[in-house]
PDB file of C-alpha atoms in Angstrom:
ATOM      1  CA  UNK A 150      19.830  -6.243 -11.116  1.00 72.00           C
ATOM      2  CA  UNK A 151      21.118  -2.903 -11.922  1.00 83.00           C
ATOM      3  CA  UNK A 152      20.374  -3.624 -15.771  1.00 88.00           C
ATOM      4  CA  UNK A 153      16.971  -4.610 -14.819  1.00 91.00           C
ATOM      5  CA  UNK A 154      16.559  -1.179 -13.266  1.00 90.00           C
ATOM      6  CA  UNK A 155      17.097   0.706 -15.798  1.00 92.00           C
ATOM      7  CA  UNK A 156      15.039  -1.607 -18.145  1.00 94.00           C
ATOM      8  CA  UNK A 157      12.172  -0.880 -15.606  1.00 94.00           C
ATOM      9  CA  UNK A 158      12.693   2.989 -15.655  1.00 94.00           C
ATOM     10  CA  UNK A 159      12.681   3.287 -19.018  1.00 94.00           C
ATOM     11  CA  UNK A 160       9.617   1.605 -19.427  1.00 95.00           C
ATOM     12  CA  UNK A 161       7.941   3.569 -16.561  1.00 94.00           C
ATOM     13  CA  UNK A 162       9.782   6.678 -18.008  1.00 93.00           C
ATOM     14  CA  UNK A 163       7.131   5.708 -21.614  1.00 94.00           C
ATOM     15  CA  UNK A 164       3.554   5.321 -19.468  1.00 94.00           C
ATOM     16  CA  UNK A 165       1.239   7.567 -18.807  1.00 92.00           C
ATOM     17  CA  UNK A 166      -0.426   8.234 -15.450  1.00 92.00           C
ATOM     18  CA  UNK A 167      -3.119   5.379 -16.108  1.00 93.00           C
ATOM     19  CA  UNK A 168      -0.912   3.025 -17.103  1.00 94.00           C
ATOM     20  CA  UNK A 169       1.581   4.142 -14.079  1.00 94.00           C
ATOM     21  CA  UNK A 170      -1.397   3.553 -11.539  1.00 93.00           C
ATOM     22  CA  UNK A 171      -2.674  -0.130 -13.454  1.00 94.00           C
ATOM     23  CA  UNK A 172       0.752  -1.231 -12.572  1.00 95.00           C
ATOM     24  CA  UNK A 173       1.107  -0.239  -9.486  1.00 95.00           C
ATOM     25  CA  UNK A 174      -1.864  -1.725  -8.509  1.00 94.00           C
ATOM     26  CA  UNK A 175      -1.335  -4.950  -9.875  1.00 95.00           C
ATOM     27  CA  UNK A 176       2.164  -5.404  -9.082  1.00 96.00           C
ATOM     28  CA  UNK A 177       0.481  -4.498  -4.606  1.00 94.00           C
ATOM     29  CA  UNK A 178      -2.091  -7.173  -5.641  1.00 93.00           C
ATOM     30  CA  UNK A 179      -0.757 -10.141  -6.899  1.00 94.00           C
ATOM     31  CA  UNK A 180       2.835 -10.002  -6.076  1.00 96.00           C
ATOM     32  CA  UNK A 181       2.872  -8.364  -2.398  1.00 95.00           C
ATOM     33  CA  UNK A 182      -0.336  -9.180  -1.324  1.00 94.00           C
ATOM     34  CA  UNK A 183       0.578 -13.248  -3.086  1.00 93.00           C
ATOM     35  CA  UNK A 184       3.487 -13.031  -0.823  1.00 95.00           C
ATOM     36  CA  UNK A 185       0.911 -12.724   2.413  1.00 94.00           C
ATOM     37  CA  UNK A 186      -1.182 -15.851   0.950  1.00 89.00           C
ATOM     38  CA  UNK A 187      -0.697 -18.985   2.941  1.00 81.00           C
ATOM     39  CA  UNK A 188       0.361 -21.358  -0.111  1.00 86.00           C
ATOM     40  CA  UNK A 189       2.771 -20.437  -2.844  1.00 91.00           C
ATOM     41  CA  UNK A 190       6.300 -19.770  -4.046  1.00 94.00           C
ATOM     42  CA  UNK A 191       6.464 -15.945  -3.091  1.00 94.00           C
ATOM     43  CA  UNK A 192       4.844 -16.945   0.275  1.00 93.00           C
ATOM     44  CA  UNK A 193       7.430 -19.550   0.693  1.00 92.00           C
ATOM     45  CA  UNK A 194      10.665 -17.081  -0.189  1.00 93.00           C
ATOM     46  CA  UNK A 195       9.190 -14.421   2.569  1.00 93.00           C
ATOM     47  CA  UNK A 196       9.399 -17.018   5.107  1.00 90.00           C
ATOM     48  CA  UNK A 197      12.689 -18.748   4.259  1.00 88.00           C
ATOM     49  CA  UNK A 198      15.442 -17.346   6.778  1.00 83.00           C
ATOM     50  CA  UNK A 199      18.701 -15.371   5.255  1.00 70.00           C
ATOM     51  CA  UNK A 200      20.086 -18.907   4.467  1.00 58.00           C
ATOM     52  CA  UNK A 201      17.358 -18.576   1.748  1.00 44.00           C
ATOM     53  CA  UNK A 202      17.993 -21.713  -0.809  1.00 44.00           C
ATOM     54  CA  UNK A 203      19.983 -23.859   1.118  1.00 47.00           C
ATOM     55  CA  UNK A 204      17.403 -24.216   4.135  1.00 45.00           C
ATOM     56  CA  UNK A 205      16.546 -27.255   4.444  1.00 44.00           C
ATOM     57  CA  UNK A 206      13.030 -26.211   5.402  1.00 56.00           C
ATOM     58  CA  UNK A 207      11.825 -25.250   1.695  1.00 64.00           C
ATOM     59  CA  UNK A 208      10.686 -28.397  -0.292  1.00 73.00           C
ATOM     60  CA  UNK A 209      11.437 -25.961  -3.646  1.00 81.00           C
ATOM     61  CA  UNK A 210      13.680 -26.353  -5.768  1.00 90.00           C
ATOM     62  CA  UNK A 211      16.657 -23.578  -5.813  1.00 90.00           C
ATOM     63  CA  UNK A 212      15.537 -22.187  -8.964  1.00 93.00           C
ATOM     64  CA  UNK A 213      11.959 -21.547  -8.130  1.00 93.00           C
ATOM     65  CA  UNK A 214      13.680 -20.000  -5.042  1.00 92.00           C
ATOM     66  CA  UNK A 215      15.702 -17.548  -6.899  1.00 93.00           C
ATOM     67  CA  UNK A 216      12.686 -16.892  -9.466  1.00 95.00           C
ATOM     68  CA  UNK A 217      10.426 -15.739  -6.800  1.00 95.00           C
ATOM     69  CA  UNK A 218      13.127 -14.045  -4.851  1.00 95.00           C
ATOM     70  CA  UNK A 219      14.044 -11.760  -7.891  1.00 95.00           C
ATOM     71  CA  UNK A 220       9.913 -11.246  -8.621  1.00 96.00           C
ATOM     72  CA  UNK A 221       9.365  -9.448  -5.307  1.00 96.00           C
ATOM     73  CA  UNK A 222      13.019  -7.558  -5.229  1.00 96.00           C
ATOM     74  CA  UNK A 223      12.015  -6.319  -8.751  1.00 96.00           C
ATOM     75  CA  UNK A 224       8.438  -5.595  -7.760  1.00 97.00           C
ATOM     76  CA  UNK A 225       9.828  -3.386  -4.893  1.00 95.00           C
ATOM     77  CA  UNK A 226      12.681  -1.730  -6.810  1.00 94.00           C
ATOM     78  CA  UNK A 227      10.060  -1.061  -9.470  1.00 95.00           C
ATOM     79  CA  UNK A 228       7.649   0.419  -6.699  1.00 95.00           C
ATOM     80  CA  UNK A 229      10.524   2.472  -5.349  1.00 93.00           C
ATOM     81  CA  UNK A 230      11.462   3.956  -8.418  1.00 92.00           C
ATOM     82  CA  UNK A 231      10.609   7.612  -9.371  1.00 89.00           C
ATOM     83  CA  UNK A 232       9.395   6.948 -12.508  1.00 92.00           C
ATOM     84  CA  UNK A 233       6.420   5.208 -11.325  1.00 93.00           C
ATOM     85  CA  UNK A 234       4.741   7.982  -9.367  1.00 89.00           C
ATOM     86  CA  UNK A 235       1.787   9.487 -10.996  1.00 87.00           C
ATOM     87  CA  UNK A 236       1.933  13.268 -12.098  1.00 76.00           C
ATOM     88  CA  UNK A 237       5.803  13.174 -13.215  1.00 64.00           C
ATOM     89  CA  UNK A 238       6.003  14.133 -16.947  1.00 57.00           C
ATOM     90  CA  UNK A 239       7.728  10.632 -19.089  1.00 49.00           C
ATOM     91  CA  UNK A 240       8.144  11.027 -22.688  1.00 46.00           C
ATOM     92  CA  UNK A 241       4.555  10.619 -23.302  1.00 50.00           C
ATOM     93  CA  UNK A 242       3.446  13.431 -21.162  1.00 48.00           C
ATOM     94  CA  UNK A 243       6.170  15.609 -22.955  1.00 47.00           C
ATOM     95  CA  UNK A 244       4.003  14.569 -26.204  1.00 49.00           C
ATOM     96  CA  UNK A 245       1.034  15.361 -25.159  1.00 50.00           C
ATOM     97  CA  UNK A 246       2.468  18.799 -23.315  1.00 48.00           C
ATOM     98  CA  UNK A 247       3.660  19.427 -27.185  1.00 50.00           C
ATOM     99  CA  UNK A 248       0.633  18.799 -28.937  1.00 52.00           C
ATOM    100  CA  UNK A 249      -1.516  20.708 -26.863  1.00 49.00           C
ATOM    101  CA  UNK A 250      -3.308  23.683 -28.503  1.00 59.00           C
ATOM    102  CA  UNK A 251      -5.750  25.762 -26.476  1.00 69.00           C
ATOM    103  CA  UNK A 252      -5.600  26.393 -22.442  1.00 74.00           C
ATOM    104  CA  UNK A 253      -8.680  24.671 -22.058  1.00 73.00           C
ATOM    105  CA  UNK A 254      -7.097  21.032 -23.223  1.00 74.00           C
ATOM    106  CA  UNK A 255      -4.228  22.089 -20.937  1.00 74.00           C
ATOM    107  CA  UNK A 256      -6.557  22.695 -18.333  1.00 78.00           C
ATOM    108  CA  UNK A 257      -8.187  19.520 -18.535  1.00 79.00           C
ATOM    109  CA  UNK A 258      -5.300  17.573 -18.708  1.00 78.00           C
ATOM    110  CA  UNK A 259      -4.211  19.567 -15.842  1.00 81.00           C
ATOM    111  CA  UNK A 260      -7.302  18.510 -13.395  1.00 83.00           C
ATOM    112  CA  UNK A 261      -6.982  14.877 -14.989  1.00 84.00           C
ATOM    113  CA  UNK A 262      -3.367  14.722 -13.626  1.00 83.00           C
ATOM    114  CA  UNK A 263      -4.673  16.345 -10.352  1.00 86.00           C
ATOM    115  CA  UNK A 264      -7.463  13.719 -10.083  1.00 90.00           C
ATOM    116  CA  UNK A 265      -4.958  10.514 -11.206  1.00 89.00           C
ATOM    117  CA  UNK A 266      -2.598  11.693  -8.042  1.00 89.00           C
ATOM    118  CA  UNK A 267      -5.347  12.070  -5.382  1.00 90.00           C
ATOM    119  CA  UNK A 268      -6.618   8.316  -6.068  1.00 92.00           C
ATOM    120  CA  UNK A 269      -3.063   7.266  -6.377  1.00 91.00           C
ATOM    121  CA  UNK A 270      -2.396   8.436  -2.511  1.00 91.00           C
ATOM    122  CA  UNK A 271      -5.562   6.803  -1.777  1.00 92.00           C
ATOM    123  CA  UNK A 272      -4.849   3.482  -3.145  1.00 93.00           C
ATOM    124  CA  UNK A 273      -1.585   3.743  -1.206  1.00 93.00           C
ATOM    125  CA  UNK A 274      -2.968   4.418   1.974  1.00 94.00           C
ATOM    126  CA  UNK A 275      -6.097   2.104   1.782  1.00 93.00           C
ATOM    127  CA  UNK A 276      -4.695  -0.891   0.063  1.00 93.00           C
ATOM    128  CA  UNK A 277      -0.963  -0.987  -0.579  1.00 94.00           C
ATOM    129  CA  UNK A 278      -0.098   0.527   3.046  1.00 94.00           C
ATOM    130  CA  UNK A 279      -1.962  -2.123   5.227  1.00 93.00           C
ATOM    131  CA  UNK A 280      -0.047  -4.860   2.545  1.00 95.00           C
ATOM    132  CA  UNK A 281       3.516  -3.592   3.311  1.00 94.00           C
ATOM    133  CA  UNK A 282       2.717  -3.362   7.419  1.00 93.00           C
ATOM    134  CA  UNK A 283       1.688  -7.473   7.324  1.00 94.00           C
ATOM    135  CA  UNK A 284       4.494  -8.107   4.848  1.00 95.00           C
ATOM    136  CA  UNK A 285       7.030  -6.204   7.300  1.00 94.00           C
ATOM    137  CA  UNK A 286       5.548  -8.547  10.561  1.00 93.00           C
ATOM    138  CA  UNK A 287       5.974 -11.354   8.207  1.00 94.00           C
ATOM    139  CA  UNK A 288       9.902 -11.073   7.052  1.00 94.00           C
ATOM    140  CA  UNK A 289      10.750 -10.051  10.316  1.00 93.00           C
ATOM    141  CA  UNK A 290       9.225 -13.202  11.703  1.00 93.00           C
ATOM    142  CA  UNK A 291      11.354 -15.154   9.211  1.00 92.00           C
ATOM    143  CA  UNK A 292      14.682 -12.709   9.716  1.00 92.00           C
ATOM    144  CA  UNK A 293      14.428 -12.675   5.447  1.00 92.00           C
ATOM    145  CA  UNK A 294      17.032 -10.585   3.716  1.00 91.00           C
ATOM    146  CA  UNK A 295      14.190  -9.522   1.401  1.00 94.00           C
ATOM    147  CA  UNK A 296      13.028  -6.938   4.350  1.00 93.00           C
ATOM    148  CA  UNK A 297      15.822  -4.776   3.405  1.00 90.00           C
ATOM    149  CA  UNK A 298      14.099  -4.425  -0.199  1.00 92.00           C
ATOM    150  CA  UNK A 299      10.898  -3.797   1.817  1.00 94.00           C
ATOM    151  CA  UNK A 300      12.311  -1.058   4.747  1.00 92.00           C
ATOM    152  CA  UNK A 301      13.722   1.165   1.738  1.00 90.00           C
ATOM    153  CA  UNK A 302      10.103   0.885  -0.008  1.00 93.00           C
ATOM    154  CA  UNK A 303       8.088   1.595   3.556  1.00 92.00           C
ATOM    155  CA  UNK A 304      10.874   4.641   3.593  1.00 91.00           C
ATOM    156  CA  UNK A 305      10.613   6.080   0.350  1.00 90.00           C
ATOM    157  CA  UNK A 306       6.569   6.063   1.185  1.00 92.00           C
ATOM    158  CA  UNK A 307       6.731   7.793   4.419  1.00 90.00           C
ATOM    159  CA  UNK A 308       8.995  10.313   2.959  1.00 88.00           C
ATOM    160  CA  UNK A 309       7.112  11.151   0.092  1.00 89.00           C
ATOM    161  CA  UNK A 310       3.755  10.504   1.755  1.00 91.00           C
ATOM    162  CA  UNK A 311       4.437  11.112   5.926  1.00 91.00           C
ATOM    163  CA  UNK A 312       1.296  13.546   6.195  1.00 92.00           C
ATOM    164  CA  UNK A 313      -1.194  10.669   4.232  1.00 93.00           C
ATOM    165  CA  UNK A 314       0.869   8.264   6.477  1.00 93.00           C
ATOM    166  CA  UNK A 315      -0.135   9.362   9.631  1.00 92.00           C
ATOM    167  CA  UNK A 316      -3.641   9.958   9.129  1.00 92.00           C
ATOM    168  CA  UNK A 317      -4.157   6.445   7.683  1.00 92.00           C
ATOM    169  CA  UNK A 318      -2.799   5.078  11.234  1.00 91.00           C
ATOM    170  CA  UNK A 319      -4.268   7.409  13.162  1.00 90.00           C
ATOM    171  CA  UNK A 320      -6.370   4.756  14.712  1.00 89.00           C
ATOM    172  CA  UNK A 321      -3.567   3.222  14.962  1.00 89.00           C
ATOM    173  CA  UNK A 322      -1.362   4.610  17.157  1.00 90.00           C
ATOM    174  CA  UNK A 323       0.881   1.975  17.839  1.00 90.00           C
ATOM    175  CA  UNK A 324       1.559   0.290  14.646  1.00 88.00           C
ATOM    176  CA  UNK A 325       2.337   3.865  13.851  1.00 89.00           C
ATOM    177  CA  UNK A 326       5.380   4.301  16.378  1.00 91.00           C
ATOM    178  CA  UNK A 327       6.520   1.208  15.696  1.00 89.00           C
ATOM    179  CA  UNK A 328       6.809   1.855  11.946  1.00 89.00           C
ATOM    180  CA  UNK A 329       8.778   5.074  12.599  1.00 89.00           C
ATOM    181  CA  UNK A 330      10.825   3.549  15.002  1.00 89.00           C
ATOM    182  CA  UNK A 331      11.573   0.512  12.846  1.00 88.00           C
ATOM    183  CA  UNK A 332      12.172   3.080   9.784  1.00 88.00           C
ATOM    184  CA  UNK A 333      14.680   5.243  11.932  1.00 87.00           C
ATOM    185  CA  UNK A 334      16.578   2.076  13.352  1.00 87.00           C
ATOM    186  CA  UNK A 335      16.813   0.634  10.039  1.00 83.00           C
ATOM    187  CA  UNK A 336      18.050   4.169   8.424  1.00 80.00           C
ATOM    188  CA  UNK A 337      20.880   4.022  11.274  1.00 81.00           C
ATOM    189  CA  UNK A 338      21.760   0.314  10.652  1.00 76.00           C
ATOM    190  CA  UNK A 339      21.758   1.061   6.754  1.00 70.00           C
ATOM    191  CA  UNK A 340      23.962   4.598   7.246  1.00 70.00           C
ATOM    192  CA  UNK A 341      26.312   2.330   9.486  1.00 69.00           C
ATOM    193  CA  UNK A 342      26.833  -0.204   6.654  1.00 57.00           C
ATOM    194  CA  UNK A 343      27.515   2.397   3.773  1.00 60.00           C
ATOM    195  CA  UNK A 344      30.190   3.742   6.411  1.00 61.00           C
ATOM    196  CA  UNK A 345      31.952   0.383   6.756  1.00 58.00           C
ATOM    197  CA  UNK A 346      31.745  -0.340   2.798  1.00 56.00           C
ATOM    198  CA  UNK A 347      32.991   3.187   2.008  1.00 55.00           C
ATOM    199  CA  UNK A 348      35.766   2.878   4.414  1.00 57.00           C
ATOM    200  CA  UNK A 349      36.788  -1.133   3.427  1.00 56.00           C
ATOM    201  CA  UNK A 350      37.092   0.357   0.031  1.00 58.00           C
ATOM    202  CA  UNK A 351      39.573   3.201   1.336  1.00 59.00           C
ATOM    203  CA  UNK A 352      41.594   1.104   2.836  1.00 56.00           C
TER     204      UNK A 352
END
């Protein structure tokens, strides 16, 4: 997984802002919002228990299991990842930075990069947001390990977003609280873990 990761970065790290929001948008349409359809593998991994493979509820094979288990933790580690978000400079952007030669292609590509970021937030908070809210009702349902993949994701956003956040759910009040609530239990649970690993490996 870790390899993976930094397979995924550097190919983020090599896209431009276009590229970085045609991604994102595809990865929040067919594999997270294909996880929320009623028929399918990713549908059937998000409701499969912690037991995962070896309930005897899922008429998949093990395999197909793992497949589509590994398709939406890499989706979300992707999603998470730094690289991804529109308006940080990869290699290409250091290129173009380079090859620039008057202030008014550096002010365009300025106002470009300003214009790619505002309908980034926007396609978070109209589309992608409402996604990972159903997705979160629907691995909790299940008690799937995959909604620790999906809490750090829902984090990252409402750190880097909280303002955007809270006016999207401003008409919804509740599903607000609950999400901050959730997001500050899980922080706890998670900090509690890390405590117990650190220590085990102390000792």
């Amino acid at each position: 997984a870790l390899r993976r990761k930094e397979i995924y970065d550097f190919m983020l790290s090599n896209m431009n802002d276009e590229q970085k929001l045609a991604v994102t948008a595809r990865l929040c349409k067919e594999v997270l919002g294909g996880a929320l359809e009623t028929s399918g593998d990713l549908s059937v991994v998000c409701n499969l228990p912690a037991c995962g493979a070896q309930s005897t509820k899922s008429s998949l094979p093990t395999c197909r299991i793992v497949a589509a288990t590994n398709v939406l933790t890499d989706t979300l580690t992707i999603l998470t990842s730094s690289q991804i978000k529109v308006g940080r400079k990869g290699s290409n952007g250091a290129d173009d930075l380079a090859n620039t030669s008057s202030l008014r292609s550096e002010q365009r590509s300025a106002h470009k990069q300003k214009l790619l970021s505002k309908i980034s937030r926007k396609h978070l908070m109209e589309i992608v947001l409402p996604i990972l809210c159903n997705l979160k009702s629907v691995l909790e349902s299940s008690h799937s390990p995959l909604l620790k993949d999906l809490m750090q994701y829902l984090g990252y956003v409402f750190r880097s977003y909280r303002k955007e956040v809270v006016e999207s759910l401003a008409n919804d009040p509740t599903t607000l609280q609950e999400l901050e609530y959730d997001l500050k239990q899980w922080k706890k649970k998670y900090s509690t873990v890390q405590a117990e690993i650190v220590a085990a490996d102390e000792d």
